[in-house]
Amino acid sequence: MDVSAEAKRIMAVSISKLYASRAQRGGMRLHRSLLLSVVMRSARDLYHSACLAKEREELGTAHLVPVTPEEDAMDTTASGEQVEVEVSQVEPEPESPLTPTIQEPMSFDSEATQGACKTRTFIAKETVEDKENRSPVSPDRHSRKRRGKASVAPDFLPSKRARLSLELGEERVLRTGGRTCCRAGDVFTTLSLNSNRAIAAF
Amino acid sequence: VVGAGGGSNDVQWCFSQVKGAIDDDVAEADIISTVEFNHSGELLATGDKGGRVVIFQQEIENKPQCRSEYNVYSTFQSHEPEFDYLKSLEIEEKINKIRWLPQKNAAQFLLSTNDKTIKLWKISERDKRPEGYNLKEEDGRYIDPNTVTALRVPVFRPMDLMVEASPRRVFANAHTYHINSISINSDHETYLSADDLRINLWHQEITDRSFNIVDIKPANMEELTEVITAAEFHPHQCNTFVYSSSKGTIRLCDMRASALCDTHSKLFEEPEDPSNRSFFSEIISSISDVKFSHNGRYMMTRDYLSVKIWDLNMESRPVETYQVHEYLRNKLCSLYENDCIFDKFECCWNGNDSVVMTGSYNNFFRMFDRGQRRDVTLEASREGSKPQQVLKPRKVCADGKRKKDEISVDSLDFNKKILHTAWHPQDNVIAVATTNNLYIFQDKVN
């Protein structure tokens, strides 16, 4: 469990760094954001594998609980600058990235104490997919500056975005091939979307 | 004292000068962000976070017992903070790089760049001024023409030396991402500028257009896996340049092969040692600097923990690898948390390519003598700063058994980092930048 605790800590540190870099003078640094995302992905993958191993040990076979995207959406109501956490369970087929992934929203604390390992997804505040209407304002600045005309939708309307990010996540799984099982709507997808928002418009 | 120098004699490095404020409370604008000697070594330029450039000039002295000193020659504000209204982002005025142009006439020219804009500055001396105007007094007041009874020809008379810096060209709006490198071509006409994803070729005289020669931006940004971290032209072959990436690879490109050099001519990459794999393997393999040797046969790369020398004829692995601070390898997690793992260290060659130098933490810097296979760790600090005081080699103790005069890894000050160093093109004179001070060290003159 040390490994997964370490991985979890690194994920948390990475997320906070990614957030902090948005407010940095001079804008988000692409190089730094990329490195942070890479570390996050490694940590997440390791965490998933560690959980899988633990899961296999404890339960024999993994329980698969299908969850609809709407359920996800309800859990992704974010407020302000908070990082929303969604707990999910990974299907134990690490070699086949095409296997549809499943989610099961659960609270972290209660499960953790029982020793059951649930993977966590960090869904950033904005899971924007709308490439047409990207706001020129980087997400966390809306509190300090007036918005431009082509602004993003407010944070409290998550449902469509969550679904879109799920779809994207699956696309990403297909592309990245032999990676250990990636969840749909996985954090790297959503975060990479966000970290690259400032520059993807070009 | 083990030193490092060109030749069989051991060099003893001595403190020469330190420039900058003494107090510990460092103003952010004074943080030095780049250091560069010009081609003769007579001038030494520094750039800082506040967008200022300070140029020091070596005074030619005839005293045999000590080398000449560097004194302030010119100071000017190169870049100001700007605001990109379209993206609602501030553009920092920090000077990322300075590169001197080869001298063609009495004036000196340099290129300085921040994240978005490159400027060509002319630094010229004025030591004469015209006197004896007919219609103007010496202080500038106009003389009534009716009172003029005789005409004279104005003549130039000596005056106190004045050094003027004026911006001659501004190369703007060519980079979407943050500029990390500029490099002047050996053809003395063109130069390149590199940002995270693209490299542009400019003509020194033409500011309204540049030519994109490398573009690694993927069609879908989500597929981005690496960025450009540094780029440099070959010192003699005007068609050749290299660029390094965040994945630890270096690509050598030949501009004769095609207009867009996305396909490399050579790819330099060392296979990763699987026993060293960790969360942070990718970060520490990211190359922070690449420099050709003066003779053009080798290039040096700096990643977080090491310096590697590559033979341009061998792509499979470096010919030499020097560990800068291997004791940090099992501290990577803490260094990630305190952001130090993202520090971008530079490296430099000495004049005859026999020694390389790079910085580290605790205001330590390291020199590696390639021929003699020796290395030394020295410190830039006020304690060692009596004139001509010989620098004592330092040693970091990696395990618990600390000997006398050694410093344990846990005592290192990670806020005191030496990212920028420069070596005089001919002599054993080095400029080492701590956070806000510039140290100049020279070899001991006997």
PDB file of C-alpha atoms in Angstrom, chain B residues 41-241:
ATOM      1  CA  GLY B  41      35.651  37.903 -23.986  1.00  0.00           C
ATOM      2  CA  GLU B  42      36.084  41.599 -23.447  1.00  0.00           C
ATOM      3  CA  LEU B  43      32.390  42.061 -22.748  1.00  0.00           C
ATOM      4  CA  LEU B  44      30.177  40.118 -20.396  1.00  0.00           C
ATOM      5  CA  ALA B  45      26.421  40.559 -20.567  1.00  0.00           C
ATOM      6  CA  THR B  46      23.822  39.578 -18.001  1.00  0.00           C
ATOM      7  CA  GLY B  47      20.071  39.674 -18.278  1.00  0.00           C
ATOM      8  CA  ASP B  48      17.663  39.635 -15.364  1.00  0.00           C
ATOM      9  CA  LYS B  49      14.056  38.944 -14.528  1.00  0.00           C
ATOM     10  CA  GLY B  50      13.270  42.635 -14.607  1.00  0.00           C
ATOM     11  CA  GLY B  51      14.139  42.838 -18.296  1.00  0.00           C
ATOM     12  CA  ARG B  52      17.403  44.673 -17.747  1.00  0.00           C
ATOM     13  CA  VAL B  53      20.680  43.980 -19.495  1.00  0.00           C
ATOM     14  CA  VAL B  54      23.941  44.882 -17.779  1.00  0.00           C
ATOM     15  CA  ILE B  55      27.160  44.709 -19.751  1.00  0.00           C
ATOM     16  CA  PHE B  56      30.544  44.550 -18.075  1.00  0.00           C
ATOM     17  CA  GLN B  57      33.768  45.375 -19.856  1.00  0.00           C
ATOM     18  CA  GLN B  58      37.174  44.011 -19.097  1.00  0.00           C
ATOM     19  CA  GLU B  59      39.612  46.833 -18.480  1.00  0.00           C
ATOM     20  CA  ILE B  60      42.927  46.159 -20.113  1.00  0.00           C
ATOM     21  CA  GLU B  61      45.492  46.508 -17.391  1.00  0.00           C
ATOM     22  CA  ASN B  62      49.214  46.277 -17.614  1.00  0.00           C
ATOM     23  CA  LYS B  63      49.788  44.968 -14.145  1.00  0.00           C
ATOM     24  CA  PRO B  64      51.220  41.460 -14.452  1.00  0.00           C
ATOM     25  CA  GLN B  65      50.174  40.284 -11.037  1.00  0.00           C
ATOM     26  CA  CYS B  66      46.477  40.374 -11.589  1.00  0.00           C
ATOM     27  CA  ARG B  67      44.073  39.968 -14.422  1.00  0.00           C
ATOM     28  CA  SER B  68      41.900  42.733 -15.614  1.00  0.00           C
ATOM     29  CA  GLU B  69      38.666  43.457 -13.899  1.00  0.00           C
ATOM     30  CA  TYR B  70      35.205  43.674 -15.339  1.00  0.00           C
ATOM     31  CA  ASN B  71      33.372  46.916 -14.717  1.00  0.00           C
ATOM     32  CA  VAL B  72      29.954  48.106 -15.689  1.00  0.00           C
ATOM     33  CA  TYR B  73      29.993  49.297 -19.273  1.00  0.00           C
ATOM     34  CA  SER B  74      26.339  49.748 -20.093  1.00  0.00           C
ATOM     35  CA  THR B  75      22.960  49.148 -18.485  1.00  0.00           C
ATOM     36  CA  PHE B  76      19.684  49.323 -20.302  1.00  0.00           C
ATOM     37  CA  GLN B  77      16.126  48.157 -20.108  1.00  0.00           C
ATOM     38  CA  SER B  78      15.776  45.630 -22.883  1.00  0.00           C
ATOM     39  CA  HIS B  79      12.246  44.363 -22.402  1.00  0.00           C
ATOM     40  CA  GLU B  80       9.220  45.659 -20.559  1.00  0.00           C
ATOM     41  CA  PRO B  81       6.287  43.630 -19.292  1.00  0.00           C
ATOM     42  CA  GLU B  82       3.570  43.394 -21.892  1.00  0.00           C
ATOM     43  CA  PHE B  83       0.029  42.184 -22.014  1.00  0.00           C
ATOM     44  CA  ASP B  84      -1.421  39.897 -24.638  1.00  0.00           C
ATOM     45  CA  TYR B  85      -4.974  41.124 -24.860  1.00  0.00           C
ATOM     46  CA  LEU B  86      -6.167  38.266 -27.003  1.00  0.00           C
ATOM     47  CA  LYS B  87      -5.182  35.584 -24.525  1.00  0.00           C
ATOM     48  CA  SER B  88      -5.409  37.737 -21.427  1.00  0.00           C
ATOM     49  CA  LEU B  89      -1.910  36.780 -20.446  1.00  0.00           C
ATOM     50  CA  GLU B  90       0.975  38.799 -19.178  1.00  0.00           C
ATOM     51  CA  ILE B  91       4.205  38.512 -21.097  1.00  0.00           C
ATOM     52  CA  GLU B  92       7.107  38.485 -18.709  1.00  0.00           C
ATOM     53  CA  GLU B  93       9.958  40.860 -19.305  1.00  0.00           C
ATOM     54  CA  LYS B  94      12.501  38.354 -18.063  1.00  0.00           C
ATOM     55  CA  ILE B  95      15.461  38.037 -20.413  1.00  0.00           C
ATOM     56  CA  ASN B  96      15.699  34.384 -21.354  1.00  0.00           C
ATOM     57  CA  LYS B  97      18.786  34.550 -23.512  1.00  0.00           C
ATOM     58  CA  ILE B  98      21.421  36.978 -24.767  1.00  0.00           C
ATOM     59  CA  ARG B  99      23.613  36.197 -27.745  1.00  0.00           C
ATOM     60  CA  TRP B 100      26.349  38.440 -29.061  1.00  0.00           C
ATOM     61  CA  LEU B 101      26.777  39.027 -32.766  1.00  0.00           C
ATOM     62  CA  PRO B 102      30.289  38.768 -34.169  1.00  0.00           C
ATOM     63  CA  GLN B 103      31.802  42.213 -34.246  1.00  0.00           C
ATOM     64  CA  LYS B 104      31.833  43.888 -37.640  1.00  0.00           C
ATOM     65  CA  ASN B 105      32.616  47.489 -36.802  1.00  0.00           C
ATOM     66  CA  ALA B 106      33.227  49.706 -33.812  1.00  0.00           C
ATOM     67  CA  ALA B 107      29.818  49.038 -32.336  1.00  0.00           C
ATOM     68  CA  GLN B 108      28.748  45.872 -30.529  1.00  0.00           C
ATOM     69  CA  PHE B 109      25.504  44.116 -31.263  1.00  0.00           C
ATOM     70  CA  LEU B 110      23.577  41.608 -29.231  1.00  0.00           C
ATOM     71  CA  LEU B 111      20.278  39.809 -29.434  1.00  0.00           C
ATOM     72  CA  SER B 112      18.187  39.607 -26.290  1.00  0.00           C
ATOM     73  CA  THR B 113      14.920  37.785 -25.962  1.00  0.00           C
ATOM     74  CA  ASN B 114      12.079  37.360 -23.530  1.00  0.00           C
ATOM     75  CA  ASP B 115       9.261  34.827 -23.942  1.00  0.00           C
ATOM     76  CA  LYS B 116       7.892  36.382 -27.102  1.00  0.00           C
ATOM     77  CA  THR B 117      10.062  39.103 -28.617  1.00  0.00           C
ATOM     78  CA  ILE B 118      13.674  39.233 -29.745  1.00  0.00           C
ATOM     79  CA  LYS B 119      15.498  42.526 -29.953  1.00  0.00           C
ATOM     80  CA  LEU B 120      18.716  43.514 -31.645  1.00  0.00           C
ATOM     81  CA  TRP B 121      20.603  46.052 -29.585  1.00  0.00           C
ATOM     82  CA  LYS B 122      23.461  48.232 -30.750  1.00  0.00           C
ATOM     83  CA  ILE B 123      25.930  49.256 -28.094  1.00  0.00           C
ATOM     84  CA  SER B 124      28.185  52.044 -29.236  1.00  0.00           C
ATOM     85  CA  GLU B 125      30.679  54.354 -27.667  1.00  0.00           C
ATOM     86  CA  ARG B 126      30.741  58.029 -27.945  1.00  0.00           C
ATOM     87  CA  ASP B 127      33.944  59.714 -26.846  1.00  0.00           C
ATOM     88  CA  LYS B 128      33.888  62.826 -28.985  1.00  0.00           C
ATOM     89  CA  ARG B 129      31.341  65.511 -29.487  1.00  0.00           C
ATOM     90  CA  PRO B 130      31.061  68.326 -31.928  1.00  0.00           C
ATOM     91  CA  GLU B 131      31.836  71.772 -30.566  1.00  0.00           C
ATOM     92  CA  GLY B 132      31.908  75.205 -32.023  1.00  0.00           C
ATOM     93  CA  TYR B 133      28.530  75.514 -33.650  1.00  0.00           C
ATOM     94  CA  ASN B 134      27.716  78.896 -35.045  1.00  0.00           C
ATOM     95  CA  LEU B 135      24.073  79.010 -34.081  1.00  0.00           C
ATOM     96  CA  LYS B 136      24.126  77.049 -30.852  1.00  0.00           C
ATOM     97  CA  GLU B 137      25.854  77.604 -27.515  1.00  0.00           C
ATOM     98  CA  GLU B 138      27.677  74.759 -25.832  1.00  0.00           C
ATOM     99  CA  ASP B 139      24.736  74.215 -23.505  1.00  0.00           C
ATOM    100  CA  GLY B 140      22.304  74.071 -26.428  1.00  0.00           C
ATOM    101  CA  ARG B 141      20.804  77.541 -26.318  1.00  0.00           C
ATOM    102  CA  TYR B 142      20.289  79.087 -29.674  1.00  0.00           C
ATOM    103  CA  ILE B 143      22.321  82.104 -30.693  1.00  0.00           C
ATOM    104  CA  ASP B 144      20.595  85.002 -32.421  1.00  0.00           C
ATOM    105  CA  PRO B 145      21.883  84.897 -36.008  1.00  0.00           C
ATOM    106  CA  ASN B 146      22.133  88.661 -36.081  1.00  0.00           C
ATOM    107  CA  THR B 147      24.853  88.602 -33.442  1.00  0.00           C
ATOM    108  CA  VAL B 148      27.073  86.283 -35.413  1.00  0.00           C
ATOM    109  CA  THR B 149      29.987  88.161 -36.913  1.00  0.00           C
ATOM    110  CA  ALA B 150      32.288  85.359 -37.971  1.00  0.00           C
ATOM    111  CA  LEU B 151      31.796  81.749 -39.053  1.00  0.00           C
ATOM    112  CA  ARG B 152      33.753  78.787 -37.834  1.00  0.00           C
ATOM    113  CA  VAL B 153      33.726  75.108 -38.635  1.00  0.00           C
ATOM    114  CA  PRO B 154      32.553  72.885 -35.770  1.00  0.00           C
ATOM    115  CA  VAL B 155      35.144  70.344 -34.689  1.00  0.00           C
ATOM    116  CA  PHE B 156      35.041  67.097 -32.698  1.00  0.00           C
ATOM    117  CA  ARG B 157      36.574  67.337 -29.270  1.00  0.00           C
ATOM    118  CA  PRO B 158      37.101  64.516 -26.785  1.00  0.00           C
ATOM    119  CA  MET B 159      34.509  63.991 -24.096  1.00  0.00           C
ATOM    120  CA  ASP B 160      33.910  61.566 -21.264  1.00  0.00           C
ATOM    121  CA  LEU B 161      33.124  58.179 -22.652  1.00  0.00           C
ATOM    122  CA  MET B 162      29.441  57.582 -23.060  1.00  0.00           C
ATOM    123  CA  VAL B 163      28.065  54.166 -23.937  1.00  0.00           C
ATOM    124  CA  GLU B 164      24.740  54.139 -25.680  1.00  0.00           C
ATOM    125  CA  ALA B 165      22.452  51.204 -26.218  1.00  0.00           C
ATOM    126  CA  SER B 166      19.755  51.522 -28.837  1.00  0.00           C
ATOM    127  CA  PRO B 167      17.292  48.952 -30.143  1.00  0.00           C
ATOM    128  CA  ARG B 168      17.906  48.519 -33.838  1.00  0.00           C
ATOM    129  CA  ARG B 169      15.464  45.742 -34.649  1.00  0.00           C
ATOM    130  CA  VAL B 170      12.483  44.213 -32.921  1.00  0.00           C
ATOM    131  CA  PHE B 171      11.506  40.704 -34.007  1.00  0.00           C
ATOM    132  CA  ALA B 172       8.026  40.192 -32.673  1.00  0.00           C
ATOM    133  CA  ASN B 173       4.869  38.157 -33.120  1.00  0.00           C
ATOM    134  CA  ALA B 174       6.490  35.028 -34.438  1.00  0.00           C
ATOM    135  CA  HIS B 175       6.126  32.761 -31.431  1.00  0.00           C
ATOM    136  CA  THR B 176       2.964  31.362 -29.990  1.00  0.00           C
ATOM    137  CA  TYR B 177       4.779  29.536 -27.213  1.00  0.00           C
ATOM    138  CA  HIS B 178       7.566  30.636 -24.917  1.00  0.00           C
ATOM    139  CA  ILE B 179      10.941  31.293 -26.528  1.00  0.00           C
ATOM    140  CA  ASN B 180      13.683  29.230 -24.892  1.00  0.00           C
ATOM    141  CA  SER B 181      16.639  29.724 -27.245  1.00  0.00           C
ATOM    142  CA  ILE B 182      18.210  31.993 -29.802  1.00  0.00           C
ATOM    143  CA  SER B 183      21.286  31.102 -31.785  1.00  0.00           C
ATOM    144  CA  ILE B 184      23.253  33.084 -34.313  1.00  0.00           C
ATOM    145  CA  ASN B 185      24.285  31.348 -37.497  1.00  0.00           C
ATOM    146  CA  SER B 186      27.888  31.177 -38.635  1.00  0.00           C
ATOM    147  CA  ASP B 187      26.791  32.827 -41.878  1.00  0.00           C
ATOM    148  CA  HIS B 188      26.539  36.077 -39.891  1.00  0.00           C
ATOM    149  CA  GLU B 189      23.247  36.810 -41.562  1.00  0.00           C
ATOM    150  CA  THR B 190      20.622  34.635 -39.986  1.00  0.00           C
ATOM    151  CA  TYR B 191      19.682  33.381 -36.577  1.00  0.00           C
ATOM    152  CA  LEU B 192      17.155  30.978 -35.131  1.00  0.00           C
ATOM    153  CA  SER B 193      14.691  31.324 -32.306  1.00  0.00           C
ATOM    154  CA  ALA B 194      13.043  28.334 -30.677  1.00  0.00           C
ATOM    155  CA  ASP B 195       9.939  28.003 -28.542  1.00  0.00           C
ATOM    156  CA  ASP B 196       8.306  24.896 -27.077  1.00  0.00           C
ATOM    157  CA  LEU B 197       7.020  23.619 -30.375  1.00  0.00           C
ATOM    158  CA  ARG B 198       8.567  25.587 -33.205  1.00  0.00           C
ATOM    159  CA  ILE B 199      11.843  26.931 -34.475  1.00  0.00           C
ATOM    160  CA  ASN B 200      11.991  29.983 -36.702  1.00  0.00           C
ATOM    161  CA  LEU B 201      14.766  31.254 -38.917  1.00  0.00           C
ATOM    162  CA  TRP B 202      15.274  34.988 -39.165  1.00  0.00           C
ATOM    163  CA  HIS B 203      17.420  37.292 -41.187  1.00  0.00           C
ATOM    164  CA  GLN B 204      19.117  39.776 -38.901  1.00  0.00           C
ATOM    165  CA  GLU B 205      17.940  42.684 -41.016  1.00  0.00           C
ATOM    166  CA  ILE B 206      14.351  41.622 -41.605  1.00  0.00           C
ATOM    167  CA  THR B 207      11.846  41.908 -38.811  1.00  0.00           C
ATOM    168  CA  ASP B 208       8.520  41.470 -40.506  1.00  0.00           C
ATOM    169  CA  ARG B 209       8.889  37.851 -41.401  1.00  0.00           C
ATOM    170  CA  SER B 210      10.572  34.689 -40.271  1.00  0.00           C
ATOM    171  CA  PHE B 211      10.744  31.231 -41.719  1.00  0.00           C
ATOM    172  CA  ASN B 212       9.466  28.269 -39.752  1.00  0.00           C
ATOM    173  CA  ILE B 213      11.977  25.430 -39.991  1.00  0.00           C
ATOM    174  CA  VAL B 214      10.790  23.054 -37.299  1.00  0.00           C
ATOM    175  CA  ASP B 215       7.244  22.449 -36.153  1.00  0.00           C
ATOM    176  CA  ILE B 216       6.509  19.626 -33.764  1.00  0.00           C
ATOM    177  CA  LYS B 217       3.053  20.712 -32.811  1.00  0.00           C
ATOM    178  CA  PRO B 218       0.733  17.728 -33.201  1.00  0.00           C
ATOM    179  CA  ALA B 219      -2.580  18.141 -34.990  1.00  0.00           C
ATOM    180  CA  ASN B 220      -4.277  17.237 -31.756  1.00  0.00           C
ATOM    181  CA  MET B 221      -2.657  18.808 -28.736  1.00  0.00           C
ATOM    182  CA  GLU B 222      -3.712  15.900 -26.606  1.00  0.00           C
ATOM    183  CA  GLU B 223      -1.156  13.831 -28.438  1.00  0.00           C
ATOM    184  CA  LEU B 224       1.653  16.101 -27.362  1.00  0.00           C
ATOM    185  CA  THR B 225       4.416  14.056 -25.834  1.00  0.00           C
ATOM    186  CA  GLU B 226       7.470  16.248 -26.047  1.00  0.00           C
ATOM    187  CA  VAL B 227       8.532  19.860 -26.424  1.00  0.00           C
ATOM    188  CA  ILE B 228      11.631  21.604 -27.689  1.00  0.00           C
ATOM    189  CA  THR B 229      13.837  22.686 -24.824  1.00  0.00           C
ATOM    190  CA  ALA B 230      16.897  24.224 -26.536  1.00  0.00           C
ATOM    191  CA  ALA B 231      18.319  24.794 -30.002  1.00  0.00           C
ATOM    192  CA  GLU B 232      21.647  25.880 -31.411  1.00  0.00           C
ATOM    193  CA  PHE B 233      23.339  26.391 -34.738  1.00  0.00           C
ATOM    194  CA  HIS B 234      26.526  24.517 -35.525  1.00  0.00           C
ATOM    195  CA  PRO B 235      29.509  26.839 -34.988  1.00  0.00           C
ATOM    196  CA  HIS B 236      30.875  26.366 -38.507  1.00  0.00           C
ATOM    197  CA  GLN B 237      28.298  24.652 -40.693  1.00  0.00           C
ATOM    198  CA  CYS B 238      25.664  27.213 -41.469  1.00  0.00           C
ATOM    199  CA  ASN B 239      23.203  24.564 -42.637  1.00  0.00           C
ATOM    200  CA  THR B 240      23.259  22.530 -39.432  1.00  0.00           C
ATOM    201  CA  PHE B 241      21.492  23.024 -36.142  1.00  0.00           C
TER     202      PHE B 241
END
